Amino acid sequence: MNRPCAWQQSSGGGIVGAARIDAADHQQMTMLRVEVKIQRAWGSPWETVASATRIRSGSIRVTTPAVVTDYRTLVCATGGPAGSIEQQSTTCTY
């Protein structure tokens, strides 16, 4: 199972968080969650402001609703076999 790939992209309505897992086993349910997080001040905790989750067999892609913000942003994706949390992994943009 591949690790999730996460990125952010600009849209007319703000920033969209996106993620995908390619080459997943078509016989196994795959879970993928993507989150857009903001940091209101340097050193403060990251806050999730948008997220989306999908479960399906095989490869998968998910996008969040658009977020309009002037704060620092980070996109994180967590994914892997839906029935096995210990085999899931998280990837974040920097």
Coordinates of C-alpha atoms in Angstrom, one line a residue:
M1 CA 0.0 0.0 0.0
N2 CA 1.3 3.4 -0.9
R3 CA 1.6 6.3 1.6
P4 CA -0.9 9.1 1.0
C5 CA 0.4 12.0 -1.1
A6 CA -0.9 15.4 0.1
W7 CA -0.9 18.8 -1.5
Q8 CA -2.7 22.1 -1.6
Q9 CA -4.0 23.9 -4.6
S10 CA -5.5 27.3 -5.2
S11 CA -9.1 27.6 -6.4
G12 CA -11.3 30.6 -7.0
G13 CA -12.7 30.1 -3.5
G14 CA -9.4 29.8 -1.6
I15 CA -7.1 26.9 -0.8
V16 CA -8.2 23.3 -1.3
G17 CA -6.5 20.4 0.4
A18 CA -6.1 17.3 -1.8
A19 CA -4.7 13.8 -1.3
R20 CA -4.5 10.5 -3.1
I21 CA -3.3 6.9 -2.7
D22 CA -2.4 5.1 -5.9
A23 CA -1.8 1.4 -6.6
A24 CA -3.9 0.3 -3.6
D25 CA -5.1 -3.3 -3.5
H26 CA -8.5 -3.5 -5.3
Q27 CA -9.6 -6.3 -3.0
Q28 CA -9.2 -4.2 0.2
M29 CA -11.1 -1.1 1.5
T30 CA -8.9 1.9 1.6
M31 CA -9.5 4.9 3.9
L32 CA -8.2 8.4 3.1
R33 CA -8.7 11.6 5.2
V34 CA -7.3 15.0 4.1
E35 CA -7.3 18.1 6.4
V36 CA -6.5 21.7 5.9
K37 CA -4.9 23.2 9.0
I38 CA -4.1 26.8 9.9
Q39 CA -1.7 28.3 12.4
R40 CA -2.9 31.6 13.8
A41 CA 0.4 32.7 15.3
W42 CA 4.0 31.3 15.2
G43 CA 4.3 28.5 17.7
S44 CA 0.6 28.2 18.3
P45 CA -1.2 24.8 17.7
W46 CA -2.4 23.9 14.2
E47 CA -6.2 24.0 13.9
T48 CA -8.2 21.9 11.4
V49 CA -10.5 24.2 9.4
A50 CA -11.6 21.8 6.6
S51 CA -11.5 18.0 6.1
A52 CA -12.9 15.3 4.0
T53 CA -12.8 11.5 4.3
R54 CA -13.5 8.7 1.9
I55 CA -13.5 4.9 2.1
R56 CA -13.5 2.7 -1.1
S57 CA -11.7 -0.2 -2.6
G58 CA -8.5 0.4 -4.6
S59 CA -6.9 3.8 -5.4
I60 CA -8.6 6.8 -3.9
R61 CA -8.5 10.7 -4.1
V62 CA -10.1 13.2 -1.8
T63 CA -10.4 17.0 -1.7
T64 CA -11.6 19.4 1.0
P65 CA -14.0 22.3 0.6
A66 CA -12.1 25.5 -0.2
V67 CA -10.7 27.6 2.7
V68 CA -10.1 31.3 2.5
T69 CA -7.4 32.4 5.0
D70 CA -4.3 34.6 5.4
Y71 CA -2.8 32.3 8.1
R72 CA -0.1 29.7 7.5
T73 CA -1.6 26.6 6.0
L74 CA -0.7 22.9 6.2
V75 CA -2.4 20.0 4.5
C76 CA -2.2 16.5 6.1
A77 CA -3.5 13.2 4.7
T78 CA -3.9 10.0 6.6
G79 CA -4.7 6.8 4.8
G80 CA -4.3 3.1 4.4
P81 CA -6.3 -0.1 4.9
A82 CA -9.7 0.9 6.4
G83 CA -9.8 -1.9 8.9
S84 CA -6.3 -1.6 10.1
I85 CA -5.4 1.7 11.9
E86 CA -1.9 0.5 12.7
Q87 CA -1.1 0.2 9.0
Q88 CA -2.3 3.7 8.1
S89 CA 0.2 6.5 7.7
T90 CA 0.1 10.3 7.7
T91 CA 1.8 12.7 5.3
C92 CA 1.8 16.5 5.6
T93 CA 2.9 19.4 3.3
Y94 CA 5.5 21.9 4.5

